[in-house]
Short mmCIF file of C-alpha atoms and ligand atoms in Angstrom, two decimals:
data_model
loop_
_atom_site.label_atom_id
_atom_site.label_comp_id
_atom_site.label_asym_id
_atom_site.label_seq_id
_atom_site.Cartn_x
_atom_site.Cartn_y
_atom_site.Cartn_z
CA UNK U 1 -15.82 7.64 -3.08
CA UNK U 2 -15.60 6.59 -6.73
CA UNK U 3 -11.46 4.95 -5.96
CA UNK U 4 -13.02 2.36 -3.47
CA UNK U 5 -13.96 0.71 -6.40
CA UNK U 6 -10.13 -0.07 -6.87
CA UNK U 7 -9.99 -2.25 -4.16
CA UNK U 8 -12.92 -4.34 -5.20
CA UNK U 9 -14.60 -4.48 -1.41
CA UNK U 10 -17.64 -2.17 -2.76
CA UNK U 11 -18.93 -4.71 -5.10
CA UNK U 12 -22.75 -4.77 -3.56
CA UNK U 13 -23.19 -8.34 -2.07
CA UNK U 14 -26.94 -8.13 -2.01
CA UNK U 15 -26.89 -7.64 -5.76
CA UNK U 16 -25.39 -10.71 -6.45
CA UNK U 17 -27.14 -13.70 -8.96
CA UNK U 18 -27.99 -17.22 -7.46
CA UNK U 19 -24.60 -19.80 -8.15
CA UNK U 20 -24.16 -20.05 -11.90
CA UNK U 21 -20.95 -21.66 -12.86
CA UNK U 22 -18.51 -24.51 -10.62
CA UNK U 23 -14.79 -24.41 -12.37
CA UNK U 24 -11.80 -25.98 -11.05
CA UNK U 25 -7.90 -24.81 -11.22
CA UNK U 26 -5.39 -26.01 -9.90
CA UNK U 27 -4.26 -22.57 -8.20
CA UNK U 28 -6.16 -20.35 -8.08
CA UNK U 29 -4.95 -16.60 -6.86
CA UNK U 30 -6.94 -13.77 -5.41
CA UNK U 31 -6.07 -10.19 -6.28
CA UNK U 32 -4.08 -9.27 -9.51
CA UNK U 33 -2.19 -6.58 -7.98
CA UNK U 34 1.40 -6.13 -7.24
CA UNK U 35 1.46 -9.68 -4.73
CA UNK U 36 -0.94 -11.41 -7.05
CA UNK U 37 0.96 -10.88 -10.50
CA UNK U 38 4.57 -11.03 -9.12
CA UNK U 39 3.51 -14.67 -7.88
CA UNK U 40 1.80 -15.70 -10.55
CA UNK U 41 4.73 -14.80 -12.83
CA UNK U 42 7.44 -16.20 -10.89
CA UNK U 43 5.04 -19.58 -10.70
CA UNK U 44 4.50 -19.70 -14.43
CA UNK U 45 8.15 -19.35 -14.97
CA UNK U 46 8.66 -22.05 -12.37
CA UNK U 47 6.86 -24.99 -13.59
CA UNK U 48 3.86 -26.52 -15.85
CA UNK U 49 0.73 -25.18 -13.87
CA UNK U 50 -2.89 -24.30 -14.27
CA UNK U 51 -3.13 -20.82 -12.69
CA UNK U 52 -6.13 -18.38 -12.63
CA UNK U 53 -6.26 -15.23 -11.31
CA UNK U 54 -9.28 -13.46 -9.70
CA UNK U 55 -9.18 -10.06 -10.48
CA UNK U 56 -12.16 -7.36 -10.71
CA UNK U 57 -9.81 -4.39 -11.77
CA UNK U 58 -9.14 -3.85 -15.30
CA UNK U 59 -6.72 -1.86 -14.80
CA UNK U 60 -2.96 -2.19 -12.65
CA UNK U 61 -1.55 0.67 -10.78
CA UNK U 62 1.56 0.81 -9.58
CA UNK U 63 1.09 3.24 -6.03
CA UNK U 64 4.08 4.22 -5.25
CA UNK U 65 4.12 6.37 -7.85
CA UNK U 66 1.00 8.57 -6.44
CA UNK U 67 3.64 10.43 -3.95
CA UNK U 68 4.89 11.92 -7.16
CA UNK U 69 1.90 12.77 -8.52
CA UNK U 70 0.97 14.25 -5.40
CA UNK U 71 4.27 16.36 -6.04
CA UNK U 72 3.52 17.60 -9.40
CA UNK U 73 6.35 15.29 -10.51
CA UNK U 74 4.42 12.38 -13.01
CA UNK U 75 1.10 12.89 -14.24
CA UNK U 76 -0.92 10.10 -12.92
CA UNK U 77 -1.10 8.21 -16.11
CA UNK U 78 2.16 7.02 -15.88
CA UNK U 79 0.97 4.43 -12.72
CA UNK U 80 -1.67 3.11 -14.48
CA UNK U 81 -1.42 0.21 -17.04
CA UNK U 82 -4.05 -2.53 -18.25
CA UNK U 83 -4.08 -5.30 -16.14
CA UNK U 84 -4.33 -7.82 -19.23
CA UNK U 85 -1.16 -7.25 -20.25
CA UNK U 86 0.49 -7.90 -16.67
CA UNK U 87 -1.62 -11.67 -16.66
CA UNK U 88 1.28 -13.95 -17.70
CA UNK U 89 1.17 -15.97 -20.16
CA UNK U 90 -0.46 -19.30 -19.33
CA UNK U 91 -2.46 -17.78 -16.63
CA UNK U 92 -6.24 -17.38 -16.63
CA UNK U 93 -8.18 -14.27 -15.86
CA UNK U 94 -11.13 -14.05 -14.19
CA UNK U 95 -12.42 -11.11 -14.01
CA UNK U 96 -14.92 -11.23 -11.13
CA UNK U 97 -14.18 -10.23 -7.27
CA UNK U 98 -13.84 -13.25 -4.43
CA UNK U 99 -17.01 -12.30 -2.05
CA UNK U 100 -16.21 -15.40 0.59
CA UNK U 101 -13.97 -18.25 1.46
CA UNK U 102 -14.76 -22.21 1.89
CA UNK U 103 -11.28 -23.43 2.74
CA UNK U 104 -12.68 -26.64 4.07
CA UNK U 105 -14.11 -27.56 0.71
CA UNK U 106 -10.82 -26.19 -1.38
CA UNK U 107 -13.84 -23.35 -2.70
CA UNK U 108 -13.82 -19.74 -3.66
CA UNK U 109 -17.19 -18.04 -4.17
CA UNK U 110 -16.77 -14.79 -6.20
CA UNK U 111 -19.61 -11.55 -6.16
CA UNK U 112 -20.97 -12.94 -10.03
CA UNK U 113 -22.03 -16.45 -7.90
CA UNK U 114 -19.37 -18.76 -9.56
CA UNK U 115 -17.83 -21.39 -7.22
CA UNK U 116 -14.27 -22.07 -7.93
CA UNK U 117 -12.29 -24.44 -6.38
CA UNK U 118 -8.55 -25.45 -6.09
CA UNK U 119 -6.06 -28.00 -5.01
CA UNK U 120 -3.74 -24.30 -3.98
CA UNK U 121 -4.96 -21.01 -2.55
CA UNK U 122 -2.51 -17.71 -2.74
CA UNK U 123 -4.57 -14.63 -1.42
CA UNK U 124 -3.45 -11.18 -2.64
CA UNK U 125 -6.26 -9.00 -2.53
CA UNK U 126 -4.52 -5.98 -0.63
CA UNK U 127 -5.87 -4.10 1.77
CA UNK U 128 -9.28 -1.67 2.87
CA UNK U 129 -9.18 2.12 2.70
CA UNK U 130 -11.65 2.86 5.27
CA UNK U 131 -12.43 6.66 4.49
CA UNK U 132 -15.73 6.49 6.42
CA UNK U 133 -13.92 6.24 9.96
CA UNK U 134 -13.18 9.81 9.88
CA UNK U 135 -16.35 11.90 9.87
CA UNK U 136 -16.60 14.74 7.65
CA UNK U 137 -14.22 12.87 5.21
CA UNK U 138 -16.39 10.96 2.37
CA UNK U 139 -17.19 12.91 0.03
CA UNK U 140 -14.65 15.89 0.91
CA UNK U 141 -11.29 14.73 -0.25
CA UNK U 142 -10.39 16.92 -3.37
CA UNK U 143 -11.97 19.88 -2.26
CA UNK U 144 -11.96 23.06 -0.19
CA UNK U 145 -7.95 22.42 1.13
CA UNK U 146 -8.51 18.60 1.36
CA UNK U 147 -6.74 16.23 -0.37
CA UNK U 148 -4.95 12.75 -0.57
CA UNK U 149 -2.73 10.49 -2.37
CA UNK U 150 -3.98 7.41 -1.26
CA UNK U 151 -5.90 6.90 -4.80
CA UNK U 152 -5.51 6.72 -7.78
CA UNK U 153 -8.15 9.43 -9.00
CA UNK U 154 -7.29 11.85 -6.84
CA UNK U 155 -3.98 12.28 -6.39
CA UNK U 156 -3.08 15.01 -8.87
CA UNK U 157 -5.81 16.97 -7.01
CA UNK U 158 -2.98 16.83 -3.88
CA UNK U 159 -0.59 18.84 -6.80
CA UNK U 160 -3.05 21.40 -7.07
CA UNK U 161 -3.69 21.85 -3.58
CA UNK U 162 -0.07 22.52 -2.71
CA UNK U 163 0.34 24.77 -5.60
CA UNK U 164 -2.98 26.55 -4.30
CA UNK U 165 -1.62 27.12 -0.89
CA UNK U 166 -1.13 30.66 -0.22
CA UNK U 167 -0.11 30.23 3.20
CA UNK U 168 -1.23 29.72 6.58
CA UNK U 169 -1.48 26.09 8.07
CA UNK U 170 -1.11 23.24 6.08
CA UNK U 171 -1.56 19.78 7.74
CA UNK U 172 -0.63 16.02 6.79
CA UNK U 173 -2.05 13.42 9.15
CA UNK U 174 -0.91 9.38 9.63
CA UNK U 175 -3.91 7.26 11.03
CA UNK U 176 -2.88 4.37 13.60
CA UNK U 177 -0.71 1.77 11.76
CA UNK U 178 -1.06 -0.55 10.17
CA UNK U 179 -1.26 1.40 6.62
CA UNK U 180 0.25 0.67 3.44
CA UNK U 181 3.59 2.35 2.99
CA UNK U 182 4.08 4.03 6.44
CA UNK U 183 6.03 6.72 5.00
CA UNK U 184 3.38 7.54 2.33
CA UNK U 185 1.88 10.47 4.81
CA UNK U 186 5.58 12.23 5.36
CA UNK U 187 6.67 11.78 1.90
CA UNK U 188 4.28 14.22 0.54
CA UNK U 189 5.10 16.50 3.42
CA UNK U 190 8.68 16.89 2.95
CA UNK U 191 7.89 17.27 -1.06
CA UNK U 192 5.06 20.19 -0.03
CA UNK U 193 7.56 21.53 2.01
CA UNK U 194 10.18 21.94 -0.24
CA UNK U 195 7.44 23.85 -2.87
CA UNK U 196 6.48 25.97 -0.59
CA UNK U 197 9.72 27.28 -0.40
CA UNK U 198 10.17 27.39 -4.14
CA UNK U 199 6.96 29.63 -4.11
CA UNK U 200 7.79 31.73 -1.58
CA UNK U 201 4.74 30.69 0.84
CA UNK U 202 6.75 29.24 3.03
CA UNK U 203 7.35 32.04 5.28
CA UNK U 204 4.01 32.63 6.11
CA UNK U 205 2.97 29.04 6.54
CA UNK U 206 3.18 26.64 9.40
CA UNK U 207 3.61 22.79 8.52
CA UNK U 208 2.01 20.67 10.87
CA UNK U 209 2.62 16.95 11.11
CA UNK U 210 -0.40 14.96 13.15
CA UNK U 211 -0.06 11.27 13.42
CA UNK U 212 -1.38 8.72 15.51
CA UNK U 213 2.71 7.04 15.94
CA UNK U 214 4.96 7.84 19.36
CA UNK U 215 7.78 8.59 16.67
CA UNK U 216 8.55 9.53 13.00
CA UNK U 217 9.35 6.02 12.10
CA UNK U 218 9.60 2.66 13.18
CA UNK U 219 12.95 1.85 12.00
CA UNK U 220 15.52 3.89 14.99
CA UNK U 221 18.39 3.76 12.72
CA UNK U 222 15.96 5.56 9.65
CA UNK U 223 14.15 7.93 12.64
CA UNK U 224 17.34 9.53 13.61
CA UNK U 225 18.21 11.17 10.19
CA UNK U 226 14.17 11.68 9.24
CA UNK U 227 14.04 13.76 12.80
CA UNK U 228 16.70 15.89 11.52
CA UNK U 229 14.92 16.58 8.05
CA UNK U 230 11.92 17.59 10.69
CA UNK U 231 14.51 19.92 12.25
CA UNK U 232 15.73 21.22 8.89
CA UNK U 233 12.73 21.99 7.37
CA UNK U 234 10.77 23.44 10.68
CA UNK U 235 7.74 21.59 10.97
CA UNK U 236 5.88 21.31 14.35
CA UNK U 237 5.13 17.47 15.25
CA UNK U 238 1.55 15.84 17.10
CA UNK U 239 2.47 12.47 17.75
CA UNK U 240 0.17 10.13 19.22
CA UNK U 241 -2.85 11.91 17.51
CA UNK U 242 -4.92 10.39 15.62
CA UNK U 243 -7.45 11.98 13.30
CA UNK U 244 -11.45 11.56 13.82
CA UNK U 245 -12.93 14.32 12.01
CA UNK U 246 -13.04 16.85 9.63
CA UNK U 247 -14.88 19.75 9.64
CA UNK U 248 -14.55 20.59 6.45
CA UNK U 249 -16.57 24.54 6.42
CA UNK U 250 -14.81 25.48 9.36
CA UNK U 251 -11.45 23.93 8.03
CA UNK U 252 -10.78 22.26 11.45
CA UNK U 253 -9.04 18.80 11.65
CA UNK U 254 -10.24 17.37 15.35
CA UNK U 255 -7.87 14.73 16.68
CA UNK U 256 -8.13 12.15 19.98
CA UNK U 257 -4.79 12.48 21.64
CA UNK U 258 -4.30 8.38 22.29
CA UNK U 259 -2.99 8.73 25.81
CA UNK U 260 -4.98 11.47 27.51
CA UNK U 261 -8.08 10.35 25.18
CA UNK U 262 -8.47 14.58 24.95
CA UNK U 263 -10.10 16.09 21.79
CA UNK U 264 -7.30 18.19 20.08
CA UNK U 265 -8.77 20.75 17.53
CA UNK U 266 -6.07 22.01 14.39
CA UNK U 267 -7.88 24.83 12.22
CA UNK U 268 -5.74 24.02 8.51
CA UNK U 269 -5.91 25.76 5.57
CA UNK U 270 -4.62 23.01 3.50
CA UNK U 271 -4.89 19.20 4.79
CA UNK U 272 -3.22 16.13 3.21
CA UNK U 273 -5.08 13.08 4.78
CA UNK U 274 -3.93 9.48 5.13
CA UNK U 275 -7.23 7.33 5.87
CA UNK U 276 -7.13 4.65 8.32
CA UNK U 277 -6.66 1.29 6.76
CA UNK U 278 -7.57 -2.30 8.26
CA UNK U 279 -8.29 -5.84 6.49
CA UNK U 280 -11.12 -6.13 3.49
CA UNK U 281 -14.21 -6.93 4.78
CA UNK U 282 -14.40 -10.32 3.12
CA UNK U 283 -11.54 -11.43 4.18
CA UNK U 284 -12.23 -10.22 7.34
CA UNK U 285 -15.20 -12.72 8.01
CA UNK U 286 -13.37 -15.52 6.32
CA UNK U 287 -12.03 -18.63 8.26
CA UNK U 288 -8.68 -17.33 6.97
CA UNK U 289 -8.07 -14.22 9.02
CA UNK U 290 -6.29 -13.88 12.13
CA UNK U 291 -8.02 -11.88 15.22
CA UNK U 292 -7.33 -8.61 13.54
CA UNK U 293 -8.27 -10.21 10.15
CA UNK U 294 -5.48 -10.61 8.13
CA UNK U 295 -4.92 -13.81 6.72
CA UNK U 296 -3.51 -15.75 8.79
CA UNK U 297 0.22 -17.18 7.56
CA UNK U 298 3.79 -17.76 9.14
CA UNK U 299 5.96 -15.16 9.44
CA UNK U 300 9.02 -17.11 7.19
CA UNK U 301 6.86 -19.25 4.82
CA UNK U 302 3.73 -17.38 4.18
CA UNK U 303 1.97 -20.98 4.47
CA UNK U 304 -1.80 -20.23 6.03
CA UNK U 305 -1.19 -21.90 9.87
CA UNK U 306 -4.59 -23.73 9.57
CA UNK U 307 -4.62 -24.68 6.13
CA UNK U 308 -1.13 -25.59 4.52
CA UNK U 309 -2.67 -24.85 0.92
CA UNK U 310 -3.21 -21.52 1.56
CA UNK U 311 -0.50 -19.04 1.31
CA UNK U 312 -0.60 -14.90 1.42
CA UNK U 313 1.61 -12.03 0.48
CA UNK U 314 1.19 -8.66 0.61
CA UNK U 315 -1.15 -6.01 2.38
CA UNK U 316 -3.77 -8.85 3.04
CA UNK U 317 -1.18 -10.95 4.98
CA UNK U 318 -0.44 -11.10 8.87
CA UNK U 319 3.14 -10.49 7.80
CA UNK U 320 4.54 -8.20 10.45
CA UNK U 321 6.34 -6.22 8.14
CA UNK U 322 5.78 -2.94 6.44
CA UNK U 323 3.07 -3.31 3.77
CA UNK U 324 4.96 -2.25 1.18
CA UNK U 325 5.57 -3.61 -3.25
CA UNK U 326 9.53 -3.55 -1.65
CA UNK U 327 8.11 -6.45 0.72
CA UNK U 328 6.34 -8.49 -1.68
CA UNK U 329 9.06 -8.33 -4.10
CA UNK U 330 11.26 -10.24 -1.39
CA UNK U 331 7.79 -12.30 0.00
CA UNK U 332 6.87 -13.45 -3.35
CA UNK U 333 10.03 -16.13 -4.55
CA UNK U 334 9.49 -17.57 -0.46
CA UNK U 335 6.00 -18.22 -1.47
CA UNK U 336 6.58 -19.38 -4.49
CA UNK U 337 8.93 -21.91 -3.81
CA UNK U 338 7.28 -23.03 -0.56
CA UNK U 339 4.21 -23.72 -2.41
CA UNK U 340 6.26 -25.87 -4.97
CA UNK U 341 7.32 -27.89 -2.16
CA UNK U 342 3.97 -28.01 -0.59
CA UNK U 343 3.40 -29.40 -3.82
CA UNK U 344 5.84 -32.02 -3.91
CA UNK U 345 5.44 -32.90 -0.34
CA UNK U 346 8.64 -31.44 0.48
CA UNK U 347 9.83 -29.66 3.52
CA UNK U 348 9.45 -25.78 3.27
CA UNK U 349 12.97 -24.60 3.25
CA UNK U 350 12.17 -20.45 1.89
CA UNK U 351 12.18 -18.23 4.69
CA UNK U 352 11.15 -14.58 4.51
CA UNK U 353 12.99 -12.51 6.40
CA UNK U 354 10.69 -9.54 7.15
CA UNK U 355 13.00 -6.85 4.69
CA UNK U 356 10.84 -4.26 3.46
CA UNK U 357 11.52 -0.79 1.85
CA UNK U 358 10.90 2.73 2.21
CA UNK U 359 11.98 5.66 -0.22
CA UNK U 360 11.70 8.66 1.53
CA UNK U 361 11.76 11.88 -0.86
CA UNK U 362 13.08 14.83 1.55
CA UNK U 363 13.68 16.97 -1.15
CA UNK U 364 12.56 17.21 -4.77
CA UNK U 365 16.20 15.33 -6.06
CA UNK U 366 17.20 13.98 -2.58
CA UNK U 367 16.13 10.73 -0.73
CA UNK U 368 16.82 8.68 1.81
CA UNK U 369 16.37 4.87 0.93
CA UNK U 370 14.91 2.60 4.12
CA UNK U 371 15.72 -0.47 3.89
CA UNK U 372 14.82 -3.23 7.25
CA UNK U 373 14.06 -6.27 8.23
CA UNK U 374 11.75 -7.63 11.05
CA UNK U 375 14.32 -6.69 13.80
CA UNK U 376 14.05 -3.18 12.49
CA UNK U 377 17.69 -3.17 11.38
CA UNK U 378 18.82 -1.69 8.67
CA UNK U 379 19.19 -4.35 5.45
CA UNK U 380 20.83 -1.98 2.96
CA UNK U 381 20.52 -2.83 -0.56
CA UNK U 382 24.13 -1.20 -1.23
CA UNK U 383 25.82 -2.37 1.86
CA UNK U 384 28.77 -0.06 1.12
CA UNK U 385 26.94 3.16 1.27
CA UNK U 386 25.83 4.65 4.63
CA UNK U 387 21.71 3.66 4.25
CA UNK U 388 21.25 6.59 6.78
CA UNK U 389 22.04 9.54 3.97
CA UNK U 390 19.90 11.70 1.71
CA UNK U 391 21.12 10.76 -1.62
CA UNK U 392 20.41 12.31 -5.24
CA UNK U 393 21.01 8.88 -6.51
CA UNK U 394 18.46 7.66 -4.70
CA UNK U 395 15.68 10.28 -6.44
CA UNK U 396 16.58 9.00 -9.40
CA UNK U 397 16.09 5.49 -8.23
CA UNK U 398 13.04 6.76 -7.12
CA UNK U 399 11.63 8.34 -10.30
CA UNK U 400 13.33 5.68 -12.85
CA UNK U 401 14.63 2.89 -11.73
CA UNK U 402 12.28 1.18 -9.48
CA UNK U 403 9.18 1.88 -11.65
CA UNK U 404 11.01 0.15 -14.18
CA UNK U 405 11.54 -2.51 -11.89
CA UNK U 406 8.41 -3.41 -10.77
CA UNK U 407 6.97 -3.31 -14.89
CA UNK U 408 9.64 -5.18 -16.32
CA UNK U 409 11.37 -7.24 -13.71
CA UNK U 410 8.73 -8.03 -10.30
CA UNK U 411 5.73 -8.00 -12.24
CA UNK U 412 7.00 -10.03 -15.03
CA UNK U 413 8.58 -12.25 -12.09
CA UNK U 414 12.51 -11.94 -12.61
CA UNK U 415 13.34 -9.76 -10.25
C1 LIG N 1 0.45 6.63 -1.81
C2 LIG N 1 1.15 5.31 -1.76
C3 LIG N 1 2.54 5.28 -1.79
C4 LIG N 1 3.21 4.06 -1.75
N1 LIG N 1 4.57 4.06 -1.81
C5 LIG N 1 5.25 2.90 -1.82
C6 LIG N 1 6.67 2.88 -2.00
O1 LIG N 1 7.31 3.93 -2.14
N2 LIG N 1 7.30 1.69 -2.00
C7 LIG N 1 6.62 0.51 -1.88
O2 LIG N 1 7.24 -0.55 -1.93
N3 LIG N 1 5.27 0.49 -1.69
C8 LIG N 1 4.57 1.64 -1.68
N4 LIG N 1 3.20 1.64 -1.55
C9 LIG N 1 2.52 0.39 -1.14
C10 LIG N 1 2.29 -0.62 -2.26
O3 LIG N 1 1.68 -0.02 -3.38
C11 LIG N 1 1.42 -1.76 -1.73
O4 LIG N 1 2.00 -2.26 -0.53
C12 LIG N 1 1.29 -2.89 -2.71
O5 LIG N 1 0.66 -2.45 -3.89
C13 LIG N 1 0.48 -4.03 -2.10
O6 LIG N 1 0.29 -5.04 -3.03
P1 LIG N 1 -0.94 -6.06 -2.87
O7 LIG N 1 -0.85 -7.02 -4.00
O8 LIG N 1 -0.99 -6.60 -1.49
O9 LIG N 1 -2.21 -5.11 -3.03
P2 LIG N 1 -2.61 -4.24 -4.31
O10 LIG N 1 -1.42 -3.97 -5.16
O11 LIG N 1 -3.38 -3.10 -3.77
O12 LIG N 1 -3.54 -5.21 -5.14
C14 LIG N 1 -4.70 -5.81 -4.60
C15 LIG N 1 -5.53 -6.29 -5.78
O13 LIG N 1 -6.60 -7.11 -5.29
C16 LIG N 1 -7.77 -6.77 -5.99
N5 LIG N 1 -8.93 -7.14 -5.14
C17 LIG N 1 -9.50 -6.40 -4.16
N6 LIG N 1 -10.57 -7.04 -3.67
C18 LIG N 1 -10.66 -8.22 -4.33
C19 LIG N 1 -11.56 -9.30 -4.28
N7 LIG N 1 -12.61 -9.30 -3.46
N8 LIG N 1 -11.36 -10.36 -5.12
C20 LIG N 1 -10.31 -10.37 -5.99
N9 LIG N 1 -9.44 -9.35 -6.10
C21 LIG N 1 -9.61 -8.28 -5.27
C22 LIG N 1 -7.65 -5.27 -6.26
O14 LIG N 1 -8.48 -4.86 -7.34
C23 LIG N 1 -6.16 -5.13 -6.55
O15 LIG N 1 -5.86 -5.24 -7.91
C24 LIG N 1 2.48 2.84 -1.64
C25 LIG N 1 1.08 2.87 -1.62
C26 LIG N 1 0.42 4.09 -1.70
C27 LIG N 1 -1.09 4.11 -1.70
#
């Protein structure tokens, strides 16, 4: 599928040219996306430093943004921007993809066969959409009643599958965690939903939510209202099913129910599919990752636990928090100053505190705004308004005021 390319895993190792080049900087980052950039920025801003970024994208995208698309809400354009203009000043680009790891030797080795190494390591590069795991699926998504908003070129195609849906059953499925924003696959649900209502279909439609959770969502305090929007809005739950095929001329969805191991068989007319999603490759096989191969860093510093000039934020990272932009927003100034004290020999006094972020559209102008922390508990930005209620205010946060956020203030490192 052409979006893979996004993530940069795809680039064909065989392919690549003897060594050509050694460089040296003095930190060097991996991945220009939303953990990559805010870092960078907030390290430029910080101090006098020779920074380069590896980056093969030319272009940024800001994803949260695709559940609107999804929705018929933005046009898709509006989440994409050019990633030169998000490089901070000061910063180099290199526009070439990391293909392995030689933290022993301070050494990067990117897919174009340049070694580059580093006195500091910060590795951003997100994380692997593995589309292949569920049969039937390559090749499918956009088509025939299949669709999904986890990239970037085919997320308006998940607009004109709801507004194709004439009724019957239409199905949204959540892989086994851990996936980039966990509320992603009911967010698009609960906007579907509330179309289908608006066009009349929803009387002759079942809404069908499959995912391989026990629960709606992590958080208790956040489950609690989110099981009452289920209620609300009628739609039949599957937990503890997690998707394995599609079968995409019959229109069947075939599940393995995780504690009977039982194949469960849904026919859909309509099917909104969150792929399962694991660590890239490369980083995978690289003396960095943990057992499930994620890099491997300290819950409260982000410091690499066998290599204290490494550090990690983001989707990449072993962080047991929800891999979310609301994360690394709150990940990146810990990083940033526990590098500078790395740095300076100093003790590492930033501590992350797990808070990450979930804005859960249950209505087109209503939303309720997750906010946690590592304990789960709630960590509300606006501690004097109940964080458990759907809030108009909250939309508009949604649709304005966080996009503009992450542009102007995360990216740009001031907020
Ligand atoms: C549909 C959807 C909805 C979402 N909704 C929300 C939301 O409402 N709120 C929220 O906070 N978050 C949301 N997210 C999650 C959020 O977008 C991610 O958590 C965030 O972008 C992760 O940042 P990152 O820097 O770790 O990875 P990314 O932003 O994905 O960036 C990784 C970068 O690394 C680059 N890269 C890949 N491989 C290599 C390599 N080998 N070498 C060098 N560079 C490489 C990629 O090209 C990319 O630019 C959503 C995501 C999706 C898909």
């Amino acid at each position: 599928m052409e979006s893979t390319m996004m993530d940069g895993t795809d680039l064909a190792l065989e392919q690549r040219p003897a060594q050509r080049r050694s460089r040296h900087h003095q930190i060097v980052i991996v991945g220009g996306g939303s953990g990559g950039i805010t870092a960078a920025a907030r390290l430029v801003r910080a101090m006098p430093a020779d920074v380069a970024i590896i980056e093969p994208s030319a272009k940024h995208y800001y994803q949260p943004l695709w559940t609107l698309v999804g929705a018929g809400v933005f046009p898709k354009e509006r989440s994409e921007r050019d990633e030169v203009d998000y490089i901070p000043k000061g910063a180099t680009w290199i526009e070439d993809a990391v293909a392995s790891f030689e933290p022993e030797d301070n050494a990067v080795v990117t897919a174009g066969g340049d070694r580059i190494t580093y006195a500091y390591l910060i590795v951003a590069p997100g994380l692997q959409l593995n589309w292949d795991a569920i049969k039937g699926l390559e090749g499918n998504v956009g088509r025939n009643g299949v669709c999904s908003n986890y990239a970037y070129d085919q997320c308006e195609r998940t607009w004109q599958t709801i507004q194709g849906f004439t009724g019957g059953t239409a199905l949204f499925t959540m892989p086994v965690p851990p996936i980039k924003c966990a509320g992603a696959p009911q967010k698009i649900m609960y906007l579907a939903d509330s179309h289908f209502r608006r066009s009349g279909v929803r009387d002759r439609s079942r809404i069908v939510y499959a995912a391989g959770t026990p629960g709606i969502f992590g958080a208790p305090d956040f489950a609690v209202p989110l099981n009452a929007v289920v209620a609300r809005k009628g739609i039949e739950t599957r937990y503890k099913h997690d998707l394995t095929e599609i079968r995409p001329d019959e229109k069947e969805a075939v599940f393995k129910q995780l504690d009977s191991g039982e194949e469960v068989t849904i026919p859909y007319d309509m099917i909104h599919v969150t792929p399962p999603q694991g660590p890239p490759d490369f980083i995978k096989r690289s003396p960095l990752a943990n057992e499930a191969g994620w890099v491997d860093v300290h819950k409260h510093t982000l410091q690499h636990v066998r290599f204290p000039n490494v550090f990690s934020l983001g989707d990449a990272s072993s962080l047991p928090t929800s891999k979310t932009g609301a994360a690394i927003r709150k990940e990146a100034p810990v990083l940033v100053k526990n590098l500078i004290a790395t740095m300076r020999s100093q003790p590492l006094t930033a501590s992350y505190d797990g808070y990450a972020s979930c804005p859960l559209p249950t209505d087109y102008g209503k939303l309720l705004l997750a906010e946690f922390d590592y304990d789960m508990k709630p960590a509300p930005s606006f501690p004097l308004l109940d964080p458990t209620k759907e809030r108009r205010a909250w939309w508009e946060l949604k649709l304005h005021g966080l996009p503009a956020l992450y542009w102007h203030g995360m990216l740009r490192g001031r907020a």
